[in-house]
Coordinates of C-alpha atoms and ligand atoms in Angstrom, one line a residue:
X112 CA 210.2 112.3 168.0
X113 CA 213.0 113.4 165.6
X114 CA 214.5 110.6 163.2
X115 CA 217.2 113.0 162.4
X116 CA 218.4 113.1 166.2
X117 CA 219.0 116.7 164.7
X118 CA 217.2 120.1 165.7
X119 CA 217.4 123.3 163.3
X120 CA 217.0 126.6 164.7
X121 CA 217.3 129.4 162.7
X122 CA 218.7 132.5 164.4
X123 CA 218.0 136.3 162.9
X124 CA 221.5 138.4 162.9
X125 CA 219.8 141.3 162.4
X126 CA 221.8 142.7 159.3
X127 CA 219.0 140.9 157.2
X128 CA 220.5 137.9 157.7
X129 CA 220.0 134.3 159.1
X130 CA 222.1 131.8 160.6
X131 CA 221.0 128.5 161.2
X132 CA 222.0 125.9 163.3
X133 CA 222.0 122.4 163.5
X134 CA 222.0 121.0 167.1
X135 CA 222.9 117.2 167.3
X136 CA 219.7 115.9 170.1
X137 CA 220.1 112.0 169.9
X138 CA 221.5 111.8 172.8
X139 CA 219.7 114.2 175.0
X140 CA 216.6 113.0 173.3
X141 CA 217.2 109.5 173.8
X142 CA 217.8 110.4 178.0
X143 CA 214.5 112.2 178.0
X144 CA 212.9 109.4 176.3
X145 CA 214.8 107.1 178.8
X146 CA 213.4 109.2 181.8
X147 CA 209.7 109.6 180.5
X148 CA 209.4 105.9 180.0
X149 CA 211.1 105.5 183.6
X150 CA 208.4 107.7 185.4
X151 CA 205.2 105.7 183.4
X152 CA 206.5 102.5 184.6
X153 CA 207.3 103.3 188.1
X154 CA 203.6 105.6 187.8
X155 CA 201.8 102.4 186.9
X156 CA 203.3 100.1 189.2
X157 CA 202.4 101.9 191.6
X158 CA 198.9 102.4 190.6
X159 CA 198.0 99.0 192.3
X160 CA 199.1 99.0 195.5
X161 CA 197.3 103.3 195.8
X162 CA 194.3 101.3 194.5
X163 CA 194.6 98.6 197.6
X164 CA 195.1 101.5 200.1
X165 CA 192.4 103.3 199.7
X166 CA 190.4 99.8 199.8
X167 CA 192.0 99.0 202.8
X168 CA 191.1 102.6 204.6
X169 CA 187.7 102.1 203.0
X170 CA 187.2 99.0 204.9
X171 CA 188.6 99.8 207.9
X172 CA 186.2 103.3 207.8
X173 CA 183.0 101.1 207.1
X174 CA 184.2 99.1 210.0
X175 CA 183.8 101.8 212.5
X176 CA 181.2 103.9 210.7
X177 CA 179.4 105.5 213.6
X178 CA 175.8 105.0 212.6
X179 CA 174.2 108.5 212.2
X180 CA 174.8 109.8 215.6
X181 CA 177.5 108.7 218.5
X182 CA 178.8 105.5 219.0
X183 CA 179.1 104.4 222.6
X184 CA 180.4 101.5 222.0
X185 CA 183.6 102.4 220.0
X186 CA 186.4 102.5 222.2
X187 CA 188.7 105.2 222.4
X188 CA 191.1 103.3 219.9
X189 CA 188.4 102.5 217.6
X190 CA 187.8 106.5 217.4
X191 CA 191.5 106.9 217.4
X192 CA 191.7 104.5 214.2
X193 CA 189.1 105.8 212.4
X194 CA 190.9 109.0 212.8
X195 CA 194.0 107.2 211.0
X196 CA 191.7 105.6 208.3
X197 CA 190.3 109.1 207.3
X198 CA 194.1 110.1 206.8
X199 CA 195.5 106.7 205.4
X200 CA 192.3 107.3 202.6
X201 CA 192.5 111.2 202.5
X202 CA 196.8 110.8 201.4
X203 CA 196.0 108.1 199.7
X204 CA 193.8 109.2 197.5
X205 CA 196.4 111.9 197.1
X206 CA 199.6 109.8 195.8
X207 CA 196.7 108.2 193.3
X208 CA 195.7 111.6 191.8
X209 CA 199.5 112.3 192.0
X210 CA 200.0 109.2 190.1
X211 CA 197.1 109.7 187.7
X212 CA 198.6 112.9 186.8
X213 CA 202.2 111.7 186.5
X214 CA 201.2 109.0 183.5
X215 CA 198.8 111.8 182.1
X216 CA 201.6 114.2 181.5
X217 CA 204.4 111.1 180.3
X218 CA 201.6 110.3 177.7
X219 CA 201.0 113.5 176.9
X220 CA 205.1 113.6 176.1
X221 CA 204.9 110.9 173.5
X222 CA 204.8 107.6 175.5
X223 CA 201.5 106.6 174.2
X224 CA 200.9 107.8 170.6
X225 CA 198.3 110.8 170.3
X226 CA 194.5 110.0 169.5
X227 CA 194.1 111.0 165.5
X228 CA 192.7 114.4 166.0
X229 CA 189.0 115.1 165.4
X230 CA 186.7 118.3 165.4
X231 CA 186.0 119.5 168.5
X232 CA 183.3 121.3 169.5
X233 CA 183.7 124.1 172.1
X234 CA 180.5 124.3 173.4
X235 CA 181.0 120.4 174.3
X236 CA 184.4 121.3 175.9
X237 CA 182.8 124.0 178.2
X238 CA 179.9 122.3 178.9
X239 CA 181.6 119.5 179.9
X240 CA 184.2 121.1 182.1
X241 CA 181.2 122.7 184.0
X242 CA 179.8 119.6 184.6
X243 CA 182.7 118.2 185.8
X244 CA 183.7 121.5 188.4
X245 CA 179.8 122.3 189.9
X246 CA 180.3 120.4 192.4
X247 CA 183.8 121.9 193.8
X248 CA 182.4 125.0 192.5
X249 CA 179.5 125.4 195.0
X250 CA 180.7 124.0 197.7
X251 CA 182.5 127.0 197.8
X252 CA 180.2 129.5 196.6
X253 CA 181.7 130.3 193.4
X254 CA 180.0 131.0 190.0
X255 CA 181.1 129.5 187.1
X256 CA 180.1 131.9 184.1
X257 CA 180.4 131.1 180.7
X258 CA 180.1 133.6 177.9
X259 CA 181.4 134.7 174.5
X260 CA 181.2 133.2 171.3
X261 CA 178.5 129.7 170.7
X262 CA 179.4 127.1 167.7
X263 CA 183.4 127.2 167.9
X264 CA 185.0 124.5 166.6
X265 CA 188.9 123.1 167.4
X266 CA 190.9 120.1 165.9
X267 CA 192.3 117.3 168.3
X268 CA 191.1 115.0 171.2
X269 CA 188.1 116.1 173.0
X270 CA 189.2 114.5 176.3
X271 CA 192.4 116.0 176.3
X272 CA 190.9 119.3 175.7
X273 CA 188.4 119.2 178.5
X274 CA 191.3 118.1 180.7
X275 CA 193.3 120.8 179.9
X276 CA 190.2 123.5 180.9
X277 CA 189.1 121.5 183.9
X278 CA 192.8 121.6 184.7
X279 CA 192.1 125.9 184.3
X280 CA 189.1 125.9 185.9
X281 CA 189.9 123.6 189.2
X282 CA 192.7 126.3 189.3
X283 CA 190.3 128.9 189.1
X284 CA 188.1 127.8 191.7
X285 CA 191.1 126.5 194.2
X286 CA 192.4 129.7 194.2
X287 CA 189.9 131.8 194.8
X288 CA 188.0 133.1 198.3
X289 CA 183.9 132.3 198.6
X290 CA 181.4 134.4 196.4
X291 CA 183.0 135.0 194.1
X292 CA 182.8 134.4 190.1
X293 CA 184.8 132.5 187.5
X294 CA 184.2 133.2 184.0
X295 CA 184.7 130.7 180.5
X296 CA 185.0 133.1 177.7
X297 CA 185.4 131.6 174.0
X298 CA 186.3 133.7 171.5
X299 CA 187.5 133.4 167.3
X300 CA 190.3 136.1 166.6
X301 CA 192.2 135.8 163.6
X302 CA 193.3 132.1 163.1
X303 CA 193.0 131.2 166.6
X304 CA 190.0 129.7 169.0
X305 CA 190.9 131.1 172.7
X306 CA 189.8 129.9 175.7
X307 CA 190.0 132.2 178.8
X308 CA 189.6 131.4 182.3
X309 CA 189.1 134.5 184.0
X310 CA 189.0 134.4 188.5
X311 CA 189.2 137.0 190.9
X312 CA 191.3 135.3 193.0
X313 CA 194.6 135.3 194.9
X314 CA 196.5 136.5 191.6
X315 CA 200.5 135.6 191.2
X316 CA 203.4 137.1 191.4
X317 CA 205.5 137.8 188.0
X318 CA 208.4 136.3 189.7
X319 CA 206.2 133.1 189.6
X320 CA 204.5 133.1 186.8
X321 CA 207.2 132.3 184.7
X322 CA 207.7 128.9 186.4
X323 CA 204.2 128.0 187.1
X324 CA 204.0 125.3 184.1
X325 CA 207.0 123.6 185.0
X326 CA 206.3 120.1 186.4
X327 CA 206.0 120.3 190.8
X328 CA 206.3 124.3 190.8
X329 CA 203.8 126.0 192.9
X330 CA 204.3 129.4 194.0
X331 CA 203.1 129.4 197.6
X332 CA 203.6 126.3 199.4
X333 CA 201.6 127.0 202.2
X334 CA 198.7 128.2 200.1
X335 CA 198.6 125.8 197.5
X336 CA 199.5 122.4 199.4
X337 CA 196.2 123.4 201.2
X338 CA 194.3 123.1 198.2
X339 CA 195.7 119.3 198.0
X340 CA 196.9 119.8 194.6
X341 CA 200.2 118.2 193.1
X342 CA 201.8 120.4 191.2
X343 CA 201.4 118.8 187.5
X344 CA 198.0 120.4 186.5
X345 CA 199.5 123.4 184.3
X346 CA 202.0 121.3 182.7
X347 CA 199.7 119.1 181.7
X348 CA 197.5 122.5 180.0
X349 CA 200.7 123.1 178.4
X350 CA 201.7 120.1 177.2
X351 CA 198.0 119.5 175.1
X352 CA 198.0 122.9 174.0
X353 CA 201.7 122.6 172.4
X354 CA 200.4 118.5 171.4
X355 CA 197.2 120.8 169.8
X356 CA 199.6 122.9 167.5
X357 CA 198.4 125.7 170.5
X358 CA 199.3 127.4 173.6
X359 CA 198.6 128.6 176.8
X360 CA 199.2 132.0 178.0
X361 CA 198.4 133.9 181.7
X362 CA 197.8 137.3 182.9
X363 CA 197.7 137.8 186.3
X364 CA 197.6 140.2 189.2
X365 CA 198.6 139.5 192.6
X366 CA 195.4 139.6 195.4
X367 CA 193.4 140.5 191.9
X368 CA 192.5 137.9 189.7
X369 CA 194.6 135.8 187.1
X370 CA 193.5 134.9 182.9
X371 CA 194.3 132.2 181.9
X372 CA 194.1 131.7 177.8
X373 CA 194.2 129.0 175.6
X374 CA 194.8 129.7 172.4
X375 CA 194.2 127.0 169.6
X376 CA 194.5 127.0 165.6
X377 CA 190.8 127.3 164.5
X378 CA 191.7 125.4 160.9
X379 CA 192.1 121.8 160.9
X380 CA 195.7 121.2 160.7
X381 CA 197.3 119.8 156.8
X382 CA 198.0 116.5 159.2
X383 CA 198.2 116.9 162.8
X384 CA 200.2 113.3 163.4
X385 CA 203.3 116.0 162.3
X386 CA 203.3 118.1 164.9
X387 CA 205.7 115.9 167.7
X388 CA 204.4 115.5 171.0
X389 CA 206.7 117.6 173.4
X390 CA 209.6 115.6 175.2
X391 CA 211.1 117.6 177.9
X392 CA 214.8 117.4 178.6
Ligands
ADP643 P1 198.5 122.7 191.7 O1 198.2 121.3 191.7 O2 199.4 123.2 192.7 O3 197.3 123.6 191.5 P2 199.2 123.6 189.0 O4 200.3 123.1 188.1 O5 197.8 123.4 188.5 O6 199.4 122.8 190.3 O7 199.5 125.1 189.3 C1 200.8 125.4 189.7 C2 200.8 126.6 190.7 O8 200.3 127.8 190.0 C3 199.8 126.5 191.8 O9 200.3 125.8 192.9 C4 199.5 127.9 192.2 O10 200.5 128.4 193.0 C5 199.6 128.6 190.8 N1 198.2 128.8 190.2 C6 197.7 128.1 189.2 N2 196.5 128.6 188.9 C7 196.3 129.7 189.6 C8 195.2 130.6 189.7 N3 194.1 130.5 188.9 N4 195.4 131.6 190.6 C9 196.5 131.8 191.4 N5 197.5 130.9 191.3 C10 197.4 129.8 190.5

């Protein structure tokens, strides 16, 4: 974070000249750091008792498995149980994704320092991001492609990066119908490595695509709260492509298809430890 407690923004006047101005953050900055360290505490508290939940439901679902076929001997509020142990486990697991996600993005902002960064390979990213989506991906009869450029190499923390493309490519898949295809692209232009996920899904609206990377925004609640996601994914992308000196960009039509692009320095960075993780305020 900033030692100064002071933020310089330099402001073009258009006559050639530039103003610059010094904006006194301490305060504001020490609030958000306040608030960030808040959320992680309450997220890991909480981690605990999510964990005995779904333990619990476990249980109580191995209790009253029915063994292959029908039961007989389950009574109608056994089967009515079960029925509320298949929801107590299904929100359950929910809040802990929720929860997972919540201490993902308050590291990502600086409560845990950043992993020194390290060269990445691309091909590991995308490989591993398949890996990681197949199963989601053909359970709904979607192809994940993967084309462009072999042998790319990025600076920074390889988990964070395949988190930040699983994050794209869960996307990708949730929001798309059956048979169709979502494509990895890698590319090198100019001084940048991007990353595109490409669907041919429901598309978004521009009125929403300006506020899909804030934290809990997602554009159709209906639509997505089927999906059982929370709301956190794309600020997370964000966040590790600003932590990786980078960002993320989206194109997008609506009942067409949406792009989303990561777009990462290709050089190894003088010393990344420089670049400040992104507080929020
Ligand atoms: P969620 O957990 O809801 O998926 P995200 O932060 O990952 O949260 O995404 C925020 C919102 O952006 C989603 O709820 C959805 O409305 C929209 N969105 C994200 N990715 C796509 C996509 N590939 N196609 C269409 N809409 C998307």
């Amino acid at each position: 974070e900033n030692p100064l407690g002071v933020h310089l923004r330099a402001v073009g006047l258009g006559s050639g000249h530039v103003a610059v101005e010094a904006v006194d953050v301490t305060e504001s900055h020490r609030l958000a750091r306040v608030r960030r360290d808040f959320v992680a505490n309450v997220s890991h508290e909480l981690k605990t008792p999510i964990g005995a939940l779904q333990l619990l439901a476990e249980a109580l679902l191995d209790a009253t498995e029915p063994a292959g076929a029908e039961r007989p001997d389950l009574s109608e509020d056994l089967v009515a149980a079960r029925r509320f142990a298949e929801r107590i486990q299904h929100e359950s697991t929910r809040l802990g994704r929720l929860v997972q996600e919540l201490l993902e993005l308050t590291r990502l902002q600086g409560a845990e320092p950043q992993p020194a960064p390290e060269p990445v390979a691309v091909d590991w990213v995308i490989g591993e991001v398949v890996d990681r989506t197949r199963t989601g991906a053909s359970a709904r009869r979607i192809d994940v492609v993967v084309d462009g450029e072999r042998g790319l190499t990025v600076y920074g923390s390889d988990t964070q990066l395949a988190t930040a493309v699983s994050n794209l490519v869960e996307n990708a898949i949730n929001y798309s119908g059956e048979d169709t295809t979502v494509r990895i692209t890698a590319r090198l232009d100019d001084e940048h490595v991007t990353i595109a996920v490409t669907d041919q899904g429901i598309g978004i609206t521009p009125g929403d695509v300006d506020r899909i990377f804030e934290r809990f925004y997602r554009a159709d609640q209906a639509r997505s709260r089927a999906t059982g996601g929370t709301g956190l994914g794309l600020a997370i992308v964000k966040h590790i492509a600003s932590n990786h000196g980078g960002r993320v960009e989206v194109a997008s039509t609506l009942d067409e298809g949406s792009t989303f692009t990561l777009r990462l320095p290709a050089r190894p960075p003088d010393d990344l430890s420089v670049i400040p993780p992104s507080v929020e305020i």
